[in-house]
Short mmCIF file of C-alpha atoms and ligand atoms in Angstrom, two decimals:
data_model
loop_
_atom_site.label_atom_id
_atom_site.label_comp_id
_atom_site.label_asym_id
_atom_site.label_seq_id
_atom_site.Cartn_x
_atom_site.Cartn_y
_atom_site.Cartn_z
CA UNK I 1 -83.80 -119.57 -103.14
CA UNK I 2 -83.03 -119.40 -106.83
CA UNK I 3 -86.28 -119.58 -108.77
CA UNK I 4 -87.99 -120.56 -105.50
CA UNK I 5 -86.76 -124.15 -105.83
CA UNK I 6 -83.73 -126.23 -104.87
CA UNK I 7 -83.72 -128.28 -108.07
CA UNK I 8 -84.74 -126.66 -111.37
CA UNK I 9 -87.14 -129.45 -112.43
CA UNK I 10 -89.43 -128.53 -109.53
CA UNK I 11 -90.17 -125.10 -111.01
CA UNK I 12 -93.24 -124.62 -113.19
CA UNK I 13 -91.26 -122.59 -115.71
CA UNK I 14 -92.11 -124.92 -118.61
CA UNK I 15 -95.84 -125.13 -117.85
CA UNK I 16 -96.49 -121.69 -116.33
CA UNK I 17 -97.61 -120.80 -112.82
CA UNK I 18 -96.06 -121.62 -109.50
CA UNK I 19 -95.31 -124.97 -107.86
CA UNK I 20 -97.60 -126.25 -105.12
CA UNK I 21 -95.74 -126.45 -101.82
CA UNK I 22 -95.89 -129.94 -100.34
CA UNK I 23 -96.73 -130.39 -96.67
CA UNK I 24 -97.06 -134.15 -96.19
CA UNK I 25 -97.51 -137.41 -98.06
CA UNK I 26 -98.61 -141.00 -97.43
CA UNK I 27 -98.83 -143.97 -99.79
CA UNK I 28 -99.94 -142.79 -103.23
CA UNK I 29 -101.04 -139.36 -101.94
CA UNK I 30 -99.41 -136.01 -101.37
CA UNK I 31 -101.03 -132.94 -99.79
CA UNK I 32 -100.10 -129.33 -100.47
CA UNK I 33 -99.92 -126.55 -97.86
CA UNK I 34 -103.51 -125.57 -98.69
CA UNK I 35 -104.67 -129.07 -97.76
CA UNK I 36 -105.46 -130.20 -101.33
CA UNK I 37 -104.93 -133.94 -101.90
CA UNK I 38 -103.27 -135.37 -105.02
CA UNK I 39 -102.69 -138.84 -106.43
CA UNK I 40 -98.93 -138.58 -106.91
CA UNK I 41 -97.05 -139.84 -109.97
CA UNK I 42 -93.85 -137.92 -109.25
CA UNK I 43 -92.77 -140.22 -106.43
CA UNK I 44 -90.05 -137.66 -105.62
CA UNK I 45 -88.84 -138.18 -109.23
CA UNK I 46 -88.51 -141.94 -108.96
CA UNK I 47 -87.23 -143.08 -105.56
CA UNK I 48 -90.53 -143.83 -103.82
CA UNK I 49 -91.39 -147.21 -105.32
CA UNK I 50 -93.04 -148.23 -102.01
CA UNK I 51 -95.05 -144.99 -101.91
CA UNK I 52 -94.65 -142.11 -99.49
CA UNK I 53 -93.72 -142.67 -95.86
CA UNK I 54 -93.66 -146.47 -96.11
CA UNK I 55 -93.95 -147.62 -92.44
CA UNK I 56 -90.95 -149.97 -92.56
CA UNK I 57 -88.72 -147.22 -94.03
CA UNK I 58 -89.86 -144.61 -91.50
CA UNK I 59 -89.31 -147.08 -88.63
CA UNK I 60 -85.82 -147.96 -89.88
CA UNK I 61 -84.86 -144.27 -90.05
CA UNK I 62 -86.22 -143.59 -86.56
CA UNK I 63 -84.55 -146.59 -84.91
CA UNK I 64 -81.21 -146.00 -86.58
CA UNK I 65 -81.10 -142.28 -85.76
CA UNK I 66 -81.29 -143.08 -82.05
CA UNK I 67 -77.87 -144.72 -82.30
CA UNK I 68 -76.23 -141.77 -84.07
CA UNK I 69 -76.59 -140.16 -87.48
CA UNK I 70 -73.08 -140.58 -88.87
CA UNK I 71 -69.82 -142.06 -87.59
CA UNK I 72 -67.31 -141.59 -90.39
CA UNK I 73 -66.46 -145.27 -89.92
CA UNK I 74 -67.77 -148.40 -91.66
CA UNK I 75 -70.87 -150.13 -90.27
CA UNK I 76 -72.42 -153.59 -90.45
CA UNK I 77 -75.48 -152.02 -92.03
CA UNK I 78 -73.40 -151.12 -95.11
CA UNK I 79 -72.50 -154.80 -95.53
CA UNK I 80 -76.17 -155.80 -95.39
CA UNK I 81 -76.93 -153.13 -97.94
CA UNK I 82 -74.09 -154.16 -100.27
CA UNK I 83 -75.34 -157.78 -100.19
CA UNK I 84 -78.85 -156.65 -101.15
CA UNK I 85 -77.44 -154.70 -104.10
CA UNK I 86 -75.24 -157.56 -105.25
CA UNK I 87 -77.99 -160.17 -105.03
CA UNK I 88 -80.03 -158.08 -107.46
CA UNK I 89 -77.08 -156.87 -109.59
CA UNK I 90 -74.48 -159.65 -109.85
CA UNK I 91 -72.48 -157.54 -112.35
CA UNK I 92 -71.59 -155.20 -109.46
CA UNK I 93 -68.75 -157.27 -108.01
CA UNK I 94 -67.40 -154.37 -105.94
CA UNK I 95 -69.35 -151.25 -105.08
CA UNK I 96 -68.90 -147.76 -103.61
CA UNK I 97 -71.65 -145.77 -101.92
CA UNK I 98 -72.03 -142.06 -102.70
CA UNK I 99 -74.70 -139.43 -102.00
CA UNK I 100 -76.51 -138.91 -105.32
CA UNK I 101 -76.94 -140.15 -108.85
CA UNK I 102 -74.79 -137.26 -110.05
CA UNK I 103 -71.90 -138.42 -107.88
CA UNK I 104 -72.32 -142.02 -109.01
CA UNK I 105 -72.15 -141.16 -112.73
CA UNK I 106 -69.37 -138.59 -112.29
CA UNK I 107 -67.25 -141.04 -110.29
CA UNK I 108 -67.93 -143.91 -112.68
CA UNK I 109 -66.80 -141.80 -115.64
CA UNK I 110 -63.59 -140.78 -113.85
CA UNK I 111 -62.99 -144.45 -113.11
CA UNK I 112 -63.58 -145.41 -116.75
CA UNK I 113 -61.06 -142.78 -117.84
CA UNK I 114 -58.57 -143.88 -115.20
CA UNK I 115 -58.94 -147.55 -116.06
CA UNK I 116 -58.71 -147.21 -119.84
CA UNK I 117 -56.28 -144.28 -119.97
CA UNK I 118 -58.61 -142.69 -122.56
CA UNK I 119 -60.35 -139.29 -122.39
CA UNK I 120 -63.47 -139.40 -124.55
CA UNK I 121 -66.92 -140.51 -123.53
CA UNK I 122 -70.02 -141.19 -125.59
CA UNK I 123 -73.50 -140.28 -124.39
CA UNK I 124 -76.90 -140.27 -126.05
CA UNK I 125 -79.00 -137.21 -126.87
CA UNK I 126 -81.68 -136.59 -124.27
CA UNK I 127 -80.12 -138.87 -121.64
CA UNK I 128 -79.33 -137.24 -118.29
CA UNK I 129 -76.57 -138.47 -116.01
CA UNK I 130 -76.52 -135.77 -113.33
CA UNK I 131 -74.95 -132.34 -113.48
CA UNK I 132 -71.20 -133.07 -113.67
CA UNK I 133 -69.39 -131.09 -116.39
CA UNK I 134 -68.77 -133.96 -118.77
CA UNK I 135 -72.43 -135.02 -119.07
CA UNK I 136 -74.13 -131.62 -119.52
CA UNK I 137 -74.00 -131.99 -123.29
CA UNK I 138 -77.32 -132.52 -125.07
CA UNK I 139 -78.65 -133.46 -121.64
CA UNK I 140 -82.25 -134.44 -120.93
CA UNK I 141 -84.37 -133.60 -117.87
CA UNK I 142 -84.12 -130.01 -116.55
CA UNK I 143 -81.48 -128.88 -119.09
CA UNK I 144 -83.79 -130.04 -121.91
CA UNK I 145 -86.98 -128.65 -120.36
CA UNK I 146 -85.38 -125.29 -119.61
CA UNK I 147 -83.62 -124.97 -122.98
CA UNK I 148 -80.02 -125.32 -121.75
CA UNK I 149 -79.04 -128.83 -122.95
CA UNK I 150 -75.40 -127.62 -123.12
CA UNK I 151 -74.86 -125.82 -119.83
CA UNK I 152 -72.87 -122.60 -119.60
CA UNK I 153 -69.80 -122.89 -117.40
CA UNK I 154 -68.57 -126.20 -118.79
CA UNK I 155 -65.03 -125.68 -120.15
CA UNK I 156 -64.92 -126.09 -123.94
CA UNK I 157 -62.13 -128.64 -123.57
CA UNK I 158 -64.37 -130.80 -121.37
CA UNK I 159 -67.40 -130.49 -123.66
CA UNK I 160 -65.40 -131.58 -126.70
CA UNK I 161 -64.47 -134.80 -124.94
CA UNK I 162 -68.14 -135.81 -124.79
CA UNK I 163 -69.46 -137.19 -128.06
CA UNK I 164 -73.24 -137.45 -128.49
CA UNK I 165 -75.37 -139.52 -130.83
CA UNK I 166 -79.12 -140.29 -130.99
CA UNK I 167 -80.62 -142.91 -128.66
CA UNK I 168 -81.58 -146.16 -130.43
CA UNK I 169 -79.29 -145.32 -133.38
CA UNK I 170 -77.06 -148.37 -133.82
CA UNK I 171 -75.73 -147.10 -137.17
CA UNK I 172 -74.48 -143.85 -135.63
CA UNK I 173 -72.76 -145.75 -132.84
CA UNK I 174 -71.14 -148.17 -135.28
CA UNK I 175 -69.78 -145.28 -137.34
CA UNK I 176 -68.51 -143.43 -134.28
CA UNK I 177 -66.84 -146.48 -132.76
CA UNK I 178 -65.24 -147.32 -136.07
CA UNK I 179 -63.80 -143.84 -136.42
CA UNK I 180 -62.82 -143.12 -132.81
CA UNK I 181 -63.31 -146.32 -130.80
CA UNK I 182 -59.70 -146.40 -129.59
CA UNK I 183 -60.06 -142.97 -127.91
CA UNK I 184 -63.28 -143.77 -126.08
CA UNK I 185 -63.15 -144.59 -122.37
CA UNK I 186 -66.85 -145.30 -121.89
CA UNK I 187 -70.24 -145.33 -123.49
CA UNK I 188 -72.77 -144.21 -120.89
CA UNK I 189 -76.47 -144.84 -121.39
CA UNK I 190 -79.79 -144.92 -119.60
CA UNK I 191 -80.96 -148.38 -120.73
CA UNK I 192 -84.51 -147.02 -120.79
CA UNK I 193 -84.26 -143.30 -121.53
CA UNK I 194 -86.18 -141.65 -118.71
CA UNK I 195 -85.16 -138.02 -118.94
CA UNK I 196 -86.80 -137.03 -122.23
CA UNK I 197 -90.06 -138.72 -121.36
CA UNK I 198 -89.83 -142.52 -121.47
CA UNK I 199 -88.15 -144.22 -124.42
CA UNK I 200 -87.58 -147.99 -124.38
CA UNK I 201 -84.50 -149.43 -126.08
CA UNK I 202 -85.19 -151.12 -129.42
CA UNK I 203 -84.26 -154.82 -129.39
CA UNK I 204 -80.89 -154.45 -131.15
CA UNK I 205 -79.75 -151.30 -129.30
CA UNK I 206 -78.31 -152.57 -125.99
CA UNK I 207 -76.75 -155.73 -127.52
CA UNK I 208 -75.02 -153.51 -130.12
CA UNK I 209 -73.71 -151.25 -127.36
CA UNK I 210 -72.26 -154.25 -125.56
CA UNK I 211 -70.66 -155.67 -128.67
CA UNK I 212 -69.19 -152.41 -129.98
CA UNK I 213 -67.73 -151.32 -126.63
CA UNK I 214 -66.14 -154.72 -126.05
CA UNK I 215 -64.62 -154.61 -129.53
CA UNK I 216 -62.99 -151.20 -128.99
CA UNK I 217 -61.93 -151.69 -125.38
CA UNK I 218 -64.33 -149.01 -124.12
CA UNK I 219 -66.37 -149.65 -120.98
CA UNK I 220 -70.14 -149.96 -121.07
CA UNK I 221 -71.59 -147.87 -118.28
CA UNK I 222 -75.27 -148.44 -117.55
CA UNK I 223 -76.86 -145.53 -115.70
CA UNK I 224 -79.63 -147.35 -113.84
CA UNK I 225 -80.32 -144.47 -111.45
CA UNK I 226 -83.96 -144.57 -112.55
CA UNK I 227 -84.31 -148.14 -113.85
CA UNK I 228 -82.48 -149.94 -111.00
CA UNK I 229 -85.05 -151.81 -108.87
CA UNK I 230 -87.71 -150.00 -110.98
CA UNK I 231 -88.21 -151.90 -114.26
CA UNK I 232 -87.25 -155.22 -112.61
CA UNK I 233 -85.66 -156.22 -109.33
CA UNK I 234 -82.33 -156.52 -111.17
CA UNK I 235 -82.96 -153.38 -113.22
CA UNK I 236 -82.81 -153.03 -116.99
CA UNK I 237 -79.72 -155.25 -117.15
CA UNK I 238 -81.83 -158.16 -115.88
CA UNK I 239 -84.87 -157.20 -117.96
CA UNK I 240 -82.91 -156.99 -121.24
CA UNK I 241 -80.12 -159.46 -120.38
CA UNK I 242 -77.20 -157.07 -120.78
CA UNK I 243 -73.93 -157.26 -118.83
CA UNK I 244 -72.37 -153.82 -118.22
CA UNK I 245 -68.84 -153.13 -117.01
CA UNK I 246 -69.99 -150.48 -114.53
CA UNK I 247 -73.49 -149.70 -113.19
CA UNK I 248 -74.76 -146.54 -111.49
CA UNK I 249 -77.69 -146.69 -109.09
CA UNK I 250 -79.53 -144.02 -107.12
CA UNK I 251 -83.10 -142.99 -106.30
CA UNK I 252 -84.88 -146.21 -105.11
CA UNK I 253 -81.82 -147.61 -103.31
CA UNK I 254 -81.88 -144.71 -100.83
CA UNK I 255 -85.51 -145.22 -99.86
CA UNK I 256 -86.17 -141.50 -100.39
CA UNK I 257 -82.95 -140.27 -98.77
CA UNK I 258 -79.90 -139.04 -100.72
CA UNK I 259 -77.92 -142.01 -102.04
CA UNK I 260 -76.05 -143.26 -105.06
CA UNK I 261 -73.91 -146.32 -105.78
CA UNK I 262 -71.47 -147.20 -108.51
CA UNK I 263 -69.94 -150.59 -109.00
CA UNK I 264 -68.92 -153.21 -111.50
CA UNK I 265 -66.17 -155.56 -112.59
CA UNK I 266 -63.67 -156.30 -109.83
CA UNK I 267 -60.62 -155.53 -111.97
CA UNK I 268 -62.05 -152.08 -112.74
CA UNK I 269 -63.35 -151.23 -109.26
CA UNK I 270 -60.01 -152.09 -107.62
CA UNK I 271 -58.64 -148.98 -109.36
CA UNK I 272 -60.68 -146.84 -106.91
CA UNK I 273 -58.94 -145.45 -103.79
CA UNK I 274 -57.86 -146.79 -101.32
CA UNK I 275 -57.05 -149.85 -103.50
CA UNK I 276 -56.13 -147.89 -106.61
CA UNK I 277 -55.24 -144.48 -107.95
CA UNK I 278 -58.64 -143.13 -109.03
CA UNK I 279 -59.65 -140.83 -106.19
CA UNK I 280 -63.22 -140.48 -104.93
CA UNK I 281 -64.47 -139.86 -101.39
CA UNK I 282 -67.39 -138.58 -99.27
CA UNK I 283 -67.81 -137.37 -95.67
CA UNK I 284 -71.38 -138.65 -95.37
CA UNK I 285 -71.23 -141.50 -97.90
CA UNK I 286 -72.93 -144.62 -96.55
CA UNK I 287 -74.32 -142.75 -93.54
CA UNK I 288 -76.41 -145.05 -91.36
CA UNK I 289 -79.74 -143.23 -91.78
CA UNK I 290 -79.70 -143.38 -95.56
CA UNK I 291 -78.39 -146.93 -95.60
CA UNK I 292 -81.09 -148.04 -93.12
CA UNK I 293 -83.78 -146.53 -95.36
CA UNK I 294 -82.16 -148.30 -98.31
CA UNK I 295 -81.99 -151.67 -96.53
CA UNK I 296 -85.65 -151.41 -95.47
CA UNK I 297 -86.65 -150.60 -99.06
CA UNK I 298 -84.57 -153.31 -100.71
CA UNK I 299 -85.60 -155.97 -98.16
CA UNK I 300 -89.24 -155.13 -98.83
CA UNK I 301 -88.73 -155.31 -102.60
CA UNK I 302 -87.02 -158.68 -102.21
CA UNK I 303 -89.94 -159.99 -100.16
CA UNK I 304 -92.31 -160.74 -103.04
CA UNK I 305 -92.87 -160.18 -106.73
CA UNK I 306 -93.97 -156.56 -106.71
CA UNK I 307 -92.97 -156.15 -110.33
CA UNK I 308 -95.95 -158.15 -111.56
CA UNK I 309 -98.26 -155.87 -109.62
CA UNK I 310 -96.48 -152.75 -110.94
CA UNK I 311 -96.69 -154.09 -114.50
CA UNK I 312 -100.45 -154.63 -114.13
CA UNK I 313 -101.00 -151.13 -112.75
CA UNK I 314 -98.79 -149.70 -115.50
CA UNK I 315 -100.73 -151.54 -118.20
CA UNK I 316 -104.00 -150.29 -116.72
CA UNK I 317 -102.76 -146.69 -116.73
CA UNK I 318 -101.38 -147.01 -120.27
CA UNK I 319 -104.81 -148.25 -121.39
CA UNK I 320 -106.64 -145.44 -119.60
CA UNK I 321 -104.41 -142.71 -121.08
CA UNK I 322 -104.45 -144.19 -124.61
CA UNK I 323 -108.24 -144.56 -124.53
CA UNK I 324 -108.71 -141.05 -123.20
CA UNK I 325 -106.62 -139.68 -126.08
CA UNK I 326 -108.40 -141.87 -128.65
CA UNK I 327 -111.86 -140.84 -127.43
CA UNK I 328 -111.04 -137.15 -127.45
CA UNK I 329 -109.16 -137.18 -130.76
CA UNK I 330 -105.98 -135.73 -129.23
CA UNK I 331 -102.86 -137.17 -130.92
CA UNK I 332 -100.86 -138.92 -128.20
CA UNK I 333 -98.31 -141.69 -127.76
CA UNK I 334 -98.06 -143.49 -124.44
CA UNK I 335 -94.62 -145.00 -123.85
CA UNK I 336 -94.20 -147.27 -120.86
CA UNK I 337 -91.83 -149.79 -119.32
CA UNK I 338 -93.36 -151.37 -116.22
CA UNK I 339 -94.17 -148.60 -113.76
CA UNK I 340 -92.43 -145.78 -115.73
CA UNK I 341 -94.66 -143.99 -118.22
CA UNK I 342 -95.00 -140.89 -120.36
CA UNK I 343 -97.81 -139.52 -122.49
CA UNK I 344 -96.31 -137.59 -125.43
CA UNK I 345 -98.62 -135.25 -127.33
CA UNK I 346 -97.54 -136.40 -130.77
CA UNK I 347 -98.65 -139.15 -133.16
CA UNK I 348 -95.41 -141.06 -132.54
CA UNK I 349 -93.66 -143.37 -132.52
CA UNK I 350 -91.31 -141.75 -130.00
CA UNK I 351 -87.96 -143.55 -130.21
CA UNK I 352 -85.36 -140.81 -129.67
CA UNK I 353 -84.98 -137.19 -128.60
CA UNK I 354 -85.96 -135.79 -132.01
CA UNK I 355 -89.27 -137.66 -132.04
CA UNK I 356 -89.91 -136.75 -128.37
CA UNK I 357 -89.42 -133.11 -129.26
CA UNK I 358 -92.23 -133.34 -131.82
CA UNK I 359 -94.54 -133.43 -128.84
CA UNK I 360 -96.83 -130.42 -128.41
CA UNK I 361 -95.45 -128.98 -125.15
CA UNK I 362 -98.12 -126.25 -125.04
CA UNK I 363 -100.75 -128.97 -125.00
CA UNK I 364 -98.79 -130.83 -122.31
CA UNK I 365 -98.84 -127.67 -120.16
CA UNK I 366 -102.64 -127.40 -120.52
CA UNK I 367 -103.06 -131.11 -119.73
CA UNK I 368 -100.71 -130.84 -116.74
CA UNK I 369 -102.70 -127.98 -115.19
CA UNK I 370 -106.05 -129.64 -115.91
CA UNK I 371 -104.80 -132.81 -114.17
CA UNK I 372 -103.37 -130.87 -111.22
CA UNK I 373 -106.69 -129.09 -110.71
CA UNK I 374 -108.37 -132.51 -110.51
CA UNK I 375 -105.87 -133.72 -107.92
CA UNK I 376 -103.44 -135.64 -110.15
CA UNK I 377 -99.77 -134.75 -109.63
CA UNK I 378 -97.62 -135.24 -112.75
CA UNK I 379 -94.21 -133.77 -113.59
CA UNK I 380 -94.29 -130.12 -114.70
CA UNK I 381 -92.52 -131.06 -117.95
CA UNK I 382 -93.33 -133.17 -121.01
CA UNK I 383 -89.79 -134.57 -120.88
CA UNK I 384 -89.95 -136.55 -117.65
CA UNK I 385 -91.22 -139.97 -116.60
CA UNK I 386 -94.19 -140.61 -114.35
CA UNK I 387 -93.84 -143.29 -111.67
CA UNK I 388 -96.34 -145.74 -110.17
CA UNK I 389 -95.66 -147.16 -106.70
CA UNK I 390 -96.73 -150.33 -104.92
CA UNK I 391 -99.03 -148.08 -102.85
CA UNK I 392 -101.09 -147.11 -105.93
CA UNK I 393 -104.36 -149.00 -106.36
CA UNK I 394 -106.49 -149.93 -109.36
CA UNK I 395 -108.95 -147.35 -108.07
CA UNK I 396 -106.23 -144.64 -108.13
CA UNK I 397 -105.49 -145.53 -111.75
CA UNK I 398 -109.18 -145.55 -112.72
CA UNK I 399 -109.62 -142.12 -111.14
CA UNK I 400 -106.57 -140.90 -113.05
CA UNK I 401 -108.12 -142.20 -116.29
CA UNK I 402 -111.34 -140.28 -115.61
CA UNK I 403 -109.36 -137.13 -114.86
CA UNK I 404 -107.38 -137.58 -118.09
CA UNK I 405 -110.62 -137.78 -120.10
CA UNK I 406 -111.90 -134.58 -118.50
CA UNK I 407 -108.52 -132.88 -119.00
CA UNK I 408 -108.19 -133.90 -122.65
CA UNK I 409 -111.81 -132.97 -123.41
CA UNK I 410 -111.08 -129.46 -122.16
CA UNK I 411 -108.17 -129.04 -124.63
CA UNK I 412 -108.68 -127.51 -128.08
CA UNK I 413 -108.35 -130.14 -130.86
CA UNK I 414 -106.04 -128.61 -133.44
CA UNK I 415 -105.77 -131.55 -135.82
CA UNK I 416 -108.31 -133.99 -137.23
CA UNK I 417 -108.54 -137.32 -135.44
CA UNK I 418 -105.71 -139.44 -136.80
CA UNK I 419 -104.44 -142.92 -136.34
CA UNK I 420 -102.24 -143.12 -133.27
CA UNK I 421 -99.32 -145.44 -133.11
CA UNK I 422 -98.00 -146.94 -129.94
CA UNK I 423 -94.43 -147.85 -129.18
CA UNK I 424 -93.21 -150.03 -126.44
N1 PMP P 1 -78.83 -140.43 -113.81
C1 PMP P 1 -80.12 -140.52 -114.14
C2 PMP P 1 -80.55 -141.53 -115.15
C3 PMP P 1 -81.06 -139.68 -113.53
O1 PMP P 1 -82.35 -139.77 -113.88
C4 PMP P 1 -80.61 -138.75 -112.55
C5 PMP P 1 -81.58 -137.80 -111.85
N2 PMP P 1 -82.84 -137.72 -112.31
C6 PMP P 1 -79.26 -138.71 -112.25
C7 PMP P 1 -78.40 -139.56 -112.89
C8 PMP P 1 -78.75 -137.74 -111.22
O2 PMP P 1 -79.18 -138.13 -109.97
P1 PMP P 1 -79.27 -137.07 -108.76
O3 PMP P 1 -80.36 -136.11 -109.09
O4 PMP P 1 -79.52 -137.93 -107.56
O5 PMP P 1 -77.94 -136.38 -108.68
#
């Protein structure tokens, strides 16, 4: 296997050493093949909001598999699933199930181009929308961590049709839309940037996106692959009150199995085959096992207000990490939205890719290894989000805080203790 991993972000290239091989997981814990136990904040990179091996999800997979794993024909289960999505995301009037976040974003962009008859798209520096050609420009996540934000192998003609500007920069967007608004099919954005650490939108950012796209006839495409069912039941669009034209979902909606969804305004979505002329298909799309895991997850999330609990755990962890940094004199900025968090090793504020990149990644690598040794599993990159699940407890968070103090105390202090700013 290339680099020993089947997705580049799993490698320890950025922090040194070799990844721990996972053998099993339950709730907030994961165990490696040597039997060492970790409190897990990867959550399989976001999907596992109910924790590992949630009993209702495992039972749904088991029961469904007995009746067949895939039919290549529609099922009632897909209707139940679609209703659960639409209840939470009313802007998704018609939807299409796919197999990953990459597919959702790639298909949504093709649709935006087909619908508007325009070729250009706008994305924000440090945002990641999967690995399709047109979004591997100034991309976050693995491309950023591994130093290939503009991937080789993307045709120059494709890359030039993707225009990039800084996240949270309303002025840059205004200027771009004024100059080229009539050529732009879609503006795609992670409403909370989650692939260069965690960066919340400033209050005027998403409203400006909505206004400027509407004015130029471009579509607003919210990539809620991370934020959907994560920052609120109805995602960032509910949290910030923003109405997109198209939404992409992934991660949580598959309950830990491969799944993506794109959907939006009826007049746009009816352009997708078989109703319209924008082609997109999938042999295993909407397969019953994945959909059953998704239904079990979404029904559980609908059952009560988990988001209050996740907010409280998130606030506790933010406090623990901030205090640990303060006490040890290590410059750090903790950014957090609900149960997504990131501790940047810089004074901050961190509000875009440039400020995220001021973070001391060598220090992050030392911190990461010191935490891992103490049984705390974080992402092996400064430029990723950590995730809390409903299976995490206050005790887990307190233990993580203690580990962070020990980890930070073991790091060399290179600068005098300064005032740390927090951003939200
Ligand atoms: N969009 C966003 C915002 C993501 O975070 C990711 C993956 N981390 C993707 C799209 C791509 O999803 P997948 O890895 O399922 O293809």
